[in-house]
mmCIF file of C-alpha atoms and ligand atoms in Angstrom:
data_model
loop_
_atom_site.group_PDB
_atom_site.id
_atom_site.type_symbol
_atom_site.label_atom_id
_atom_site.label_comp_id
_atom_site.label_asym_id
_atom_site.label_seq_id
_atom_site.Cartn_x
_atom_site.Cartn_y
_atom_site.Cartn_z
ATOM 1 C CA MET A 1 -8.007 -22.802 9.332
ATOM 2 C CA PHE A 2 -9.844 -19.613 9.653
ATOM 3 C CA ILE A 3 -7.876 -16.537 10.575
ATOM 4 C CA LEU A 4 -9.078 -12.931 11.398
ATOM 5 C CA GLY A 5 -7.090 -10.070 10.083
ATOM 6 C CA VAL A 6 -6.841 -6.801 11.770
ATOM 7 C CA GLU A 7 -5.162 -3.788 9.851
ATOM 8 C CA THR A 8 -5.363 -0.084 11.592
ATOM 9 C CA SER A 9 -2.117 1.234 10.637
ATOM 10 C CA CYS A 10 -3.413 4.390 9.003
ATOM 11 C CA ASP A 11 -7.297 5.675 8.431
ATOM 12 C CA GLU A 12 -8.732 2.322 7.305
ATOM 13 C CA THR A 13 -10.042 0.151 10.145
ATOM 14 C CA SER A 14 -10.196 -3.452 8.369
ATOM 15 C CA ILE A 15 -11.148 -6.857 9.629
ATOM 16 C CA ALA A 16 -10.997 -9.996 7.193
ATOM 17 C CA VAL A 17 -11.742 -13.508 7.402
ATOM 18 C CA LEU A 18 -10.028 -15.886 5.627
ATOM 19 C CA ARG A 19 -10.237 -19.716 5.173
ATOM 20 C CA ASN A 20 -6.390 -20.384 4.743
ATOM 21 C CA THR A 21 -5.804 -17.987 1.942
ATOM 22 C CA ASP A 22 -9.139 -17.654 0.636
ATOM 23 C CA VAL A 23 -10.799 -14.337 1.570
ATOM 24 C CA LEU A 24 -14.247 -15.006 2.860
ATOM 25 C CA SER A 25 -14.672 -11.329 3.899
ATOM 26 C CA ASN A 26 -12.941 -8.175 3.902
ATOM 27 C CA ILE A 27 -14.582 -5.034 5.593
ATOM 28 C CA THR A 28 -12.963 -1.780 5.652
ATOM 29 C CA ALA A 29 -14.448 1.481 7.437
ATOM 30 C CA THR A 30 -12.398 4.885 6.573
ATOM 31 C CA SER A 31 -12.178 7.829 8.475
ATOM 32 C CA LEU A 32 -10.770 9.599 5.284
ATOM 33 C CA LYS A 33 -13.837 12.063 5.086
ATOM 34 C CA LYS A 34 -12.934 13.468 8.270
ATOM 35 C CA HIS A 35 -9.246 13.982 7.250
ATOM 36 C CA LYS A 36 -10.036 15.553 3.727
ATOM 37 C CA LYS A 37 -10.322 19.409 5.015
ATOM 38 C CA TYR A 38 -6.820 19.092 6.515
ATOM 39 C CA GLY A 39 -5.252 17.634 3.409
ATOM 40 C CA GLY A 40 -3.752 14.848 5.228
ATOM 41 C CA ILE A 41 -4.310 12.234 7.811
ATOM 42 C CA ILE A 42 -4.695 13.750 11.237
ATOM 43 C CA PRO A 43 -3.307 10.893 13.866
ATOM 44 C CA GLU A 44 -5.758 11.696 16.616
ATOM 45 C CA ILE A 45 -9.118 11.815 14.464
ATOM 46 C CA ALA A 46 -7.698 8.607 12.917
ATOM 47 C CA SER A 47 -7.130 6.491 16.316
ATOM 48 C CA ARG A 48 -10.624 7.998 17.658
ATOM 49 C CA ALA A 49 -12.363 6.775 14.541
ATOM 50 C CA HIS A 50 -10.730 3.354 14.960
ATOM 51 C CA LEU A 51 -11.956 2.733 18.449
ATOM 52 C CA LYS A 52 -15.429 3.840 17.330
ATOM 53 C CA VAL A 53 -16.107 1.358 14.737
ATOM 54 C CA ILE A 54 -13.621 -1.588 14.988
ATOM 55 C CA ASP A 55 -16.123 -3.836 16.944
ATOM 56 C CA LYS A 56 -18.963 -3.196 14.577
ATOM 57 C CA VAL A 57 -16.508 -3.766 11.615
ATOM 58 C CA LEU A 58 -15.718 -7.328 13.237
ATOM 59 C CA ILE A 59 -19.231 -8.140 13.642
ATOM 60 C CA ILE A 60 -19.887 -7.200 9.795
ATOM 61 C CA ALA A 61 -16.882 -9.311 8.840
ATOM 62 C CA LEU A 62 -18.302 -12.530 10.778
ATOM 63 C CA GLN A 63 -21.727 -11.888 9.286
ATOM 64 C CA GLU A 64 -20.233 -11.558 5.479
ATOM 65 C CA ALA A 65 -17.939 -14.532 6.130
ATOM 66 C CA GLY A 66 -20.974 -16.605 7.620
ATOM 67 C CA ILE A 67 -18.987 -17.650 10.607
ATOM 68 C CA ASN A 68 -19.038 -17.182 14.234
ATOM 69 C CA LEU A 69 -16.045 -15.850 16.378
ATOM 70 C CA SER A 70 -15.870 -19.101 18.430
ATOM 71 C CA LYS A 71 -14.565 -20.778 14.731
ATOM 72 C CA ILE A 72 -11.471 -18.553 14.332
ATOM 73 C CA ASP A 73 -8.354 -20.249 14.804
ATOM 74 C CA LEU A 74 -5.811 -17.369 14.787
ATOM 75 C CA ILE A 75 -5.843 -13.654 15.017
ATOM 76 C CA ALA A 76 -3.392 -11.697 12.906
ATOM 77 C CA THR A 77 -2.846 -7.929 13.317
ATOM 78 C CA THR A 78 -0.718 -5.326 11.845
ATOM 79 C CA TYR A 79 1.789 -4.037 14.389
ATOM 80 C CA ARG A 80 4.080 -2.016 12.486
ATOM 81 C CA PRO A 81 4.799 0.427 10.825
ATOM 82 C CA GLY A 82 2.129 3.352 10.946
ATOM 83 C CA LEU A 83 0.433 5.817 12.998
ATOM 84 C CA ILE A 84 1.395 4.815 16.566
ATOM 85 C CA GLY A 85 -2.144 5.665 17.837
ATOM 86 C CA SER A 86 -3.994 4.030 15.093
ATOM 87 C CA LEU A 87 -1.596 0.726 15.541
ATOM 88 C CA VAL A 88 -2.285 0.413 19.153
ATOM 89 C CA VAL A 89 -6.071 0.093 18.770
ATOM 90 C CA GLY A 90 -5.523 -2.762 16.429
ATOM 91 C CA VAL A 91 -3.113 -4.460 18.328
ATOM 92 C CA ASN A 92 -4.934 -4.074 21.595
ATOM 93 C CA PHE A 93 -8.184 -5.242 19.990
ATOM 94 C CA ALA A 94 -6.277 -8.136 18.545
ATOM 95 C CA LYS A 95 -4.699 -9.333 21.829
ATOM 96 C CA ALA A 96 -7.846 -9.023 23.725
ATOM 97 C CA LEU A 97 -9.521 -11.377 20.898
ATOM 98 C CA SER A 98 -6.530 -13.874 21.424
ATOM 99 C CA PHE A 99 -7.056 -13.855 25.111
ATOM 100 C CA ALA A 100 -10.893 -14.173 25.227
ATOM 101 C CA LEU A 101 -10.941 -17.001 22.601
ATOM 102 C CA ASP A 102 -7.597 -18.573 23.718
ATOM 103 C CA LYS A 103 -6.638 -18.618 20.177
ATOM 104 C CA PRO A 104 -2.835 -17.763 18.959
ATOM 105 C CA LEU A 105 -1.887 -14.297 18.251
ATOM 106 C CA ILE A 106 0.460 -13.047 15.470
ATOM 107 C CA GLY A 107 1.827 -9.733 14.592
ATOM 108 C CA VAL A 108 2.373 -8.748 11.130
ATOM 109 C CA ASP A 109 4.697 -6.149 9.424
ATOM 110 C CA HIS A 110 2.137 -3.893 7.202
ATOM 111 C CA LEU A 111 4.906 -3.687 4.315
ATOM 112 C CA LYS A 112 5.311 -7.354 3.943
ATOM 113 C CA ALA A 113 1.463 -7.845 4.264
ATOM 114 C CA HIS A 114 1.335 -5.577 1.196
ATOM 115 C CA LEU A 115 3.651 -7.912 -0.699
ATOM 116 C CA PHE A 116 1.386 -11.013 0.306
ATOM 117 C CA SER A 117 -1.718 -9.372 -1.276
ATOM 118 C CA PRO A 118 -0.979 -10.875 -4.986
ATOM 119 C CA PHE A 119 -1.201 -14.230 -3.287
ATOM 120 C CA LEU A 120 -4.623 -14.280 -1.539
ATOM 121 C CA ASN A 121 -7.317 -16.301 -3.257
ATOM 122 C CA GLN A 122 -4.525 -18.095 -5.065
ATOM 123 C CA LYS A 123 -3.126 -21.873 -4.540
ATOM 124 C CA LYS A 124 -0.215 -21.876 -2.010
ATOM 125 C CA ALA A 125 2.111 -23.632 -4.366
ATOM 126 C CA LYS A 126 2.444 -20.257 -6.333
ATOM 127 C CA ILE A 127 4.375 -18.417 -3.790
ATOM 128 C CA LYS A 128 7.859 -19.051 -5.198
ATOM 129 C CA PHE A 129 11.007 -17.449 -3.802
ATOM 130 C CA PRO A 130 13.306 -15.634 -4.189
ATOM 131 C CA PHE A 131 11.361 -12.333 -5.820
ATOM 132 C CA ILE A 132 11.886 -8.922 -5.961
ATOM 133 C CA GLY A 133 9.213 -7.110 -4.032
ATOM 134 C CA LEU A 134 7.863 -3.507 -4.732
ATOM 135 C CA VAL A 135 6.018 -1.747 -2.276
ATOM 136 C CA VAL A 136 4.614 1.522 -2.981
ATOM 137 C CA SER A 137 2.126 3.252 -0.838
ATOM 138 C CA GLY A 138 1.572 6.578 0.821
ATOM 139 C CA GLY A 139 3.857 6.013 3.386
ATOM 140 C CA HIS A 140 6.546 3.799 1.673
ATOM 141 C CA THR A 141 8.442 3.100 -1.517
ATOM 142 C CA GLU A 142 10.702 0.081 -1.155
ATOM 143 C CA ILE A 143 12.381 -2.429 -3.229
ATOM 144 C CA TYR A 144 13.099 -5.715 -1.593
ATOM 145 C CA ARG A 145 15.041 -9.033 -2.286
ATOM 146 C CA VAL A 146 12.628 -11.622 -0.867
ATOM 147 C CA ASP A 147 14.023 -14.790 0.064
ATOM 148 C CA ASP A 148 11.068 -15.786 2.374
ATOM 149 C CA PHE A 149 8.293 -13.525 3.991
ATOM 150 C CA ASP A 150 10.664 -13.682 7.359
ATOM 151 C CA LYS A 151 13.989 -13.300 4.955
ATOM 152 C CA ILE A 152 13.857 -9.702 3.482
ATOM 153 C CA THR A 153 16.564 -7.363 2.167
ATOM 154 C CA ILE A 154 16.228 -3.948 1.242
ATOM 155 C CA LEU A 155 17.551 -3.019 -2.219
ATOM 156 C CA GLY A 156 16.437 0.508 -2.465
ATOM 157 C CA SER A 157 13.908 3.084 -1.351
ATOM 158 C CA SER A 158 12.727 6.719 -1.711
ATOM 159 C CA LEU A 159 15.514 8.918 -0.082
ATOM 160 C CA ASP A 160 12.764 11.396 0.594
ATOM 161 C CA ASP A 161 8.952 11.341 0.121
ATOM 162 C CA ALA A 162 7.162 8.290 -0.456
ATOM 163 C CA CYS A 163 5.506 7.759 -3.814
ATOM 164 C CA GLY A 164 1.899 8.167 -2.826
ATOM 165 C CA GLU A 165 2.584 11.219 -0.641
ATOM 166 C CA VAL A 166 4.242 13.079 -3.511
ATOM 167 C CA PHE A 167 1.002 12.434 -5.476
ATOM 168 C CA ASP A 168 -1.035 13.611 -2.530
ATOM 169 C CA LYS A 169 1.095 16.624 -1.900
ATOM 170 C CA VAL A 170 1.348 17.725 -5.734
ATOM 171 C CA GLY A 171 -2.743 17.057 -5.646
ATOM 172 C CA ARG A 172 -2.824 19.591 -2.784
ATOM 173 C CA VAL A 173 -1.123 22.369 -4.847
ATOM 174 C CA TYR A 174 -3.099 21.775 -7.536
ATOM 175 C CA GLY A 175 -6.349 21.814 -5.572
ATOM 176 C CA LEU A 176 -7.512 17.911 -6.438
ATOM 177 C CA GLY A 177 -8.399 17.177 -2.681
ATOM 178 C CA TYR A 178 -7.077 14.145 -0.925
ATOM 179 C CA PRO A 179 -5.968 11.466 -1.509
ATOM 180 C CA ALA A 180 -4.890 12.905 -4.955
ATOM 181 C CA GLY A 181 -3.389 9.495 -6.217
ATOM 182 C CA PRO A 182 -6.438 8.316 -7.730
ATOM 183 C CA VAL A 183 -7.642 11.889 -9.101
ATOM 184 C CA ILE A 184 -4.312 12.391 -11.128
ATOM 185 C CA ASP A 185 -4.509 8.680 -12.304
ATOM 186 C CA LYS A 186 -8.130 9.537 -13.886
ATOM 187 C CA LEU A 187 -6.900 12.545 -15.340
ATOM 188 C CA PHE A 188 -3.776 10.883 -16.958
ATOM 189 C CA LYS A 189 -3.328 10.496 -20.726
ATOM 190 C CA GLU A 190 -0.586 8.716 -22.139
ATOM 191 C CA LYS A 191 -0.072 10.951 -25.080
ATOM 192 C CA TYR A 192 0.982 13.806 -22.816
ATOM 193 C CA LYS A 193 3.270 11.803 -20.670
ATOM 194 C CA ASN A 194 6.347 13.634 -22.047
ATOM 195 C CA THR A 195 4.709 16.977 -23.083
ATOM 196 C CA PHE A 196 6.430 18.499 -19.893
ATOM 197 C CA SER A 197 9.963 17.465 -19.278
ATOM 198 C CA PHE A 198 10.024 16.590 -15.495
ATOM 199 C CA LYS A 199 12.534 14.357 -13.684
ATOM 200 C CA CYS A 200 12.897 11.928 -10.824
ATOM 201 C CA GLY A 201 16.102 11.211 -8.883
ATOM 202 C CA ARG A 202 17.263 7.825 -9.211
ATOM 203 C CA ARG A 203 20.526 6.286 -8.267
ATOM 204 C CA GLY A 204 20.362 2.377 -8.744
ATOM 205 C CA CYS A 205 17.360 0.847 -7.018
ATOM 206 C CA ASN A 206 17.016 4.282 -4.850
ATOM 207 C CA LEU A 207 14.649 7.073 -5.849
ATOM 208 C CA SER A 208 14.104 10.631 -4.923
ATOM 209 C CA PHE A 209 10.677 12.406 -5.715
ATOM 210 C CA SER A 210 11.185 15.785 -3.883
ATOM 211 C CA GLY A 211 12.677 17.285 -6.895
ATOM 212 C CA ILE A 212 9.998 16.574 -9.222
ATOM 213 C CA LYS A 213 7.515 17.781 -6.311
ATOM 214 C CA THR A 214 9.088 20.977 -6.276
ATOM 215 C CA ALA A 215 9.117 21.186 -10.042
ATOM 216 C CA LEU A 216 5.434 20.633 -10.168
ATOM 217 C CA VAL A 217 4.963 23.358 -7.335
ATOM 218 C CA TYR A 218 6.880 26.026 -9.391
ATOM 219 C CA LYS A 219 5.269 25.178 -12.483
ATOM 220 C CA TYR A 220 1.544 25.796 -10.929
ATOM 221 C CA GLN A 221 3.013 29.166 -9.571
ATOM 222 C CA GLU A 222 4.275 30.072 -12.954
ATOM 223 C CA LEU A 223 1.098 29.197 -14.748
ATOM 224 C CA LYS A 224 -1.193 30.703 -12.144
ATOM 225 C CA LYS A 225 0.628 33.896 -12.344
ATOM 226 C CA GLU A 226 0.228 33.853 -15.951
ATOM 227 C CA ASN A 227 -3.382 33.042 -15.869
ATOM 228 C CA LEU A 228 -2.729 29.929 -17.883
ATOM 229 C CA LEU A 229 -3.796 27.099 -15.887
ATOM 230 C CA ASN A 230 -6.693 25.601 -17.714
ATOM 231 C CA LYS A 231 -7.866 22.034 -17.763
ATOM 232 C CA LYS A 232 -6.038 21.176 -20.964
ATOM 233 C CA THR A 233 -2.731 22.047 -19.259
ATOM 234 C CA LEU A 234 -3.392 20.835 -16.163
ATOM 235 C CA ILE A 235 -3.857 17.416 -17.694
ATOM 236 C CA LYS A 236 -0.841 17.700 -19.517
ATOM 237 C CA ILE A 237 1.242 18.436 -16.285
ATOM 238 C CA LEU A 238 -0.011 15.896 -14.246
ATOM 239 C CA SER A 239 0.154 13.159 -17.168
ATOM 240 C CA SER A 240 3.902 14.232 -17.287
ATOM 241 C CA PHE A 241 4.119 13.992 -13.644
ATOM 242 C CA GLN A 242 2.828 10.467 -13.462
ATOM 243 C CA GLY A 243 4.415 9.357 -16.407
ATOM 244 C CA THR A 244 7.594 10.268 -15.109
ATOM 245 C CA VAL A 245 7.183 8.805 -11.613
ATOM 246 C CA VAL A 246 5.854 5.544 -13.342
ATOM 247 C CA GLU A 247 8.946 5.458 -15.516
ATOM 248 C CA ALA A 248 11.414 5.960 -12.716
ATOM 249 C CA ILE A 249 9.972 3.141 -10.642
ATOM 250 C CA ILE A 250 10.275 0.670 -13.690
ATOM 251 C CA ALA A 251 13.820 1.789 -14.106
ATOM 252 C CA ALA A 252 14.703 0.991 -10.434
ATOM 253 C CA LEU A 253 13.240 -2.363 -10.713
ATOM 254 C CA GLY A 254 14.980 -2.949 -13.561
ATOM 255 C CA GLU A 255 18.040 -2.209 -11.717
ATOM 256 C CA ALA A 256 16.895 -4.490 -8.898
ATOM 257 C CA VAL A 257 16.389 -7.473 -11.542
ATOM 258 C CA ASN A 258 19.823 -6.874 -13.308
ATOM 259 C CA LYS A 259 21.643 -6.705 -9.902
ATOM 260 C CA THR A 260 20.062 -9.662 -8.627
ATOM 261 C CA GLY A 261 19.242 -11.754 -11.401
ATOM 262 C CA ILE A 262 15.869 -12.466 -10.198
ATOM 263 C CA LYS A 263 13.442 -11.984 -12.840
ATOM 264 C CA ARG A 264 9.935 -12.281 -10.559
ATOM 265 C CA VAL A 265 8.501 -9.066 -9.288
ATOM 266 C CA ILE A 266 5.554 -8.912 -6.750
ATOM 267 C CA CYS A 267 3.963 -5.417 -6.193
ATOM 268 C CA GLY A 268 1.709 -4.147 -3.761
ATOM 269 C CA GLY A 269 0.586 -0.905 -1.745
ATOM 270 C CA GLY A 270 -1.891 1.805 -2.585
ATOM 271 C CA VAL A 271 -0.131 3.389 -5.698
ATOM 272 C CA VAL A 272 0.108 -0.297 -7.443
ATOM 273 C CA ALA A 273 -3.656 0.781 -8.022
ATOM 274 C CA ASN A 274 -2.382 3.269 -10.569
ATOM 275 C CA SER A 275 -3.531 2.177 -14.010
ATOM 276 C CA TYR A 276 -0.255 3.340 -15.868
ATOM 277 C CA LEU A 277 2.083 1.610 -13.514
ATOM 278 C CA ARG A 278 0.104 -1.607 -13.932
ATOM 279 C CA TYR A 279 0.013 -1.279 -17.697
ATOM 280 C CA ARG A 280 4.027 -0.431 -17.830
ATOM 281 C CA LEU A 281 4.733 -3.335 -15.084
ATOM 282 C CA ARG A 282 2.804 -5.960 -17.389
ATOM 283 C CA GLN A 283 4.667 -4.498 -20.658
ATOM 284 C CA GLN A 284 7.961 -5.661 -19.290
ATOM 285 C CA SER A 285 9.915 -8.443 -20.977
ATOM 286 C CA SER A 286 12.873 -8.637 -18.767
ATOM 287 C CA PHE A 287 10.933 -9.862 -15.731
ATOM 288 C CA SER A 288 7.589 -11.264 -14.860
ATOM 289 C CA VAL A 289 5.164 -9.432 -12.576
ATOM 290 C CA LEU A 290 2.245 -10.301 -10.189
ATOM 291 C CA LEU A 291 0.415 -7.409 -9.042
ATOM 292 C CA SER A 292 -1.870 -7.114 -6.056
ATOM 293 C CA PRO A 293 -5.525 -7.322 -7.237
ATOM 294 C CA LEU A 294 -7.330 -3.627 -7.097
ATOM 295 C CA GLU A 295 -9.389 -4.661 -4.413
ATOM 296 C CA TYR A 296 -6.365 -5.529 -1.945
ATOM 297 C CA ALA A 297 -3.912 -2.963 -3.289
ATOM 298 C CA LEU A 298 -5.105 -0.186 -0.461
ATOM 299 C CA ASP A 299 -4.935 -1.018 3.198
ATOM 300 C CA ASN A 300 -6.739 -4.071 4.020
ATOM 301 C CA GLY A 301 -7.143 -6.670 6.716
ATOM 302 C CA ALA A 302 -7.008 -9.619 4.167
ATOM 303 C CA MET A 303 -3.375 -8.898 3.411
ATOM 304 C CA VAL A 304 -2.629 -9.067 7.057
ATOM 305 C CA ALA A 305 -4.746 -12.392 7.665
ATOM 306 C CA GLY A 306 -2.907 -13.882 4.581
ATOM 307 C CA LEU A 307 0.668 -13.193 5.816
ATOM 308 C CA GLY A 308 -0.368 -14.179 9.411
ATOM 309 C CA TYR A 309 -1.586 -17.417 8.002
ATOM 310 C CA TYR A 310 1.597 -17.965 6.116
ATOM 311 C CA LEU A 311 3.870 -17.266 9.029
ATOM 312 C CA TYR A 312 1.943 -19.417 11.537
ATOM 313 C CA GLY A 313 2.465 -22.089 9.106
ATOM 314 C CA LYS A 314 6.259 -21.604 9.554
ATOM 315 C CA GLY A 315 5.891 -21.867 13.490
ATOM 316 C CA LYS A 316 5.667 -17.947 14.133
ATOM 317 C CA ARG A 317 3.710 -16.777 17.178
ATOM 318 C CA SER A 318 3.197 -13.585 18.913
ATOM 319 C CA SER A 319 2.973 -13.200 22.566
ATOM 320 C CA PHE A 320 0.870 -10.908 24.618
ATOM 321 C CA LYS A 321 4.003 -8.729 24.827
ATOM 322 C CA LEU A 322 3.578 -7.533 21.157
ATOM 323 C CA LYS A 323 3.706 -3.886 21.134
ATOM 324 C CA ALA A 324 2.629 -1.289 18.202
ATOM 325 C CA GLU A 325 6.011 0.224 16.535
ATOM 326 C CA ALA A 326 5.447 3.167 14.284
ATOM 327 C CA ASN A 327 8.826 2.451 12.361
HETATM 328 O O1 KG4 B 401 -1.187 1.488 0.901
HETATM 329 P P1 KG4 B 401 -2.111 2.741 1.145
HETATM 330 O O2 KG4 B 401 -3.397 2.478 1.161
HETATM 331 O O3 KG4 B 401 -1.826 3.241 2.572
HETATM 332 C C1 KG4 B 401 -0.529 3.358 3.127
HETATM 333 O O4 KG4 B 401 0.060 2.381 3.411
HETATM 334 O O5 KG4 B 401 -0.014 4.405 2.582
HETATM 335 O O6 KG4 B 401 -1.712 3.869 0.026
HETATM 336 C C2 KG4 B 401 -2.527 4.998 0.065
HETATM 337 C C3 KG4 B 401 -1.604 5.543 -1.158
HETATM 338 C C4 KG4 B 401 -2.266 7.334 -1.167
HETATM 339 O O7 KG4 B 401 -1.130 8.049 -1.000
HETATM 340 C C5 KG4 B 401 -3.092 7.363 -2.242
HETATM 341 O O8 KG4 B 401 -2.911 8.655 -3.090
HETATM 342 C C6 KG4 B 401 -2.261 6.442 -3.239
HETATM 343 O O9 KG4 B 401 -1.955 5.203 -2.356
HETATM 344 N N1 KG4 B 401 -3.044 5.857 -4.500
HETATM 345 C C7 KG4 B 401 -2.782 6.005 -5.849
HETATM 346 C C8 KG4 B 401 -3.789 5.522 -6.617
HETATM 347 N N2 KG4 B 401 -4.654 5.043 -5.577
HETATM 348 C C9 KG4 B 401 -4.232 5.276 -4.339
HETATM 349 N N3 KG4 B 401 -1.769 6.689 -6.094
HETATM 350 C C10 KG4 B 401 -1.442 6.833 -7.694
HETATM 351 N N4 KG4 B 401 -2.505 6.186 -8.371
HETATM 352 C C11 KG4 B 401 -3.450 5.754 -7.904
HETATM 353 N N5 KG4 B 401 -4.466 4.958 -8.714
HETATM 354 ZN ZN1 ZN B 402 -0.356 0.298 3.255
#
């Protein structure tokens, strides 16, 4: 079957066409440039941008997939969590398509969709439960026990800032622009990962990033005052920051594996694009990992369509009462 996936939970307007779990097209327009000068996403700007481009993104997604709208069998859309004004655009767009085409509608949880991204373009047989799910993004840091995509138990999360949010906030202080995650990742050098001794809070599978964020801010102020903040020092500080954050995530995952005895870990979300996190995850011997491919790590319509297809196969449907939910 052909599935259309609609994703508008943050600043990306993304629409994908899948044939079952094979991605035929995945088109994303982002309003990121408009937010850069504010150092973060401005919800009103994001929702207006979705409205402006969503129909054009749909047309390109269909063209690239080489099919007509009438061929679509299922409409999947992210309905939670995210920016409410942004979600409303995608949910209503999907409802309108479902109504006009007389095709079923399915609302998808964005975080679960991130966990589905490693299964795109794979044979369905590869989806084996249970697994430990890690979602690390700009809005979330969560570790789950996944017995099925509709049977998920939370094992731990960040008690304060989300992981990507911390990369972005640290980057703002150090003048790296927004989003800073990819910039810090590019500057990272493994040999400097322990040059500065920073700490991340962790208890079991729960994490805390506010302490390391504050330590980085103080370090910046201290070095700036003494005029010692040159490029090399910056690289050393940020490498130590990235190294510490990644090790904390690995340790929290280790706890989840020990606690549950489940030795398969599936990872999704924007921070999974981080090269050192990917490297360290792949190095683990106590559990196997399946990572979201880079092209589907950040927010995208393909993961939404993929999970929609999976849930539809299990008999799930949404009615036109489907509502956007911020949390
Ligand atoms: O999943 P995503 O696209 O959006 C949310 O659902 O939040 O994740 C965006 C987040 C941003 O905070 C961004 O800085 C972070 O992912 N990110 C990275 C990298 N690429 C994106 N963080 C660390 N290293 C990266 N390479
Ligand atoms: Zn996301």
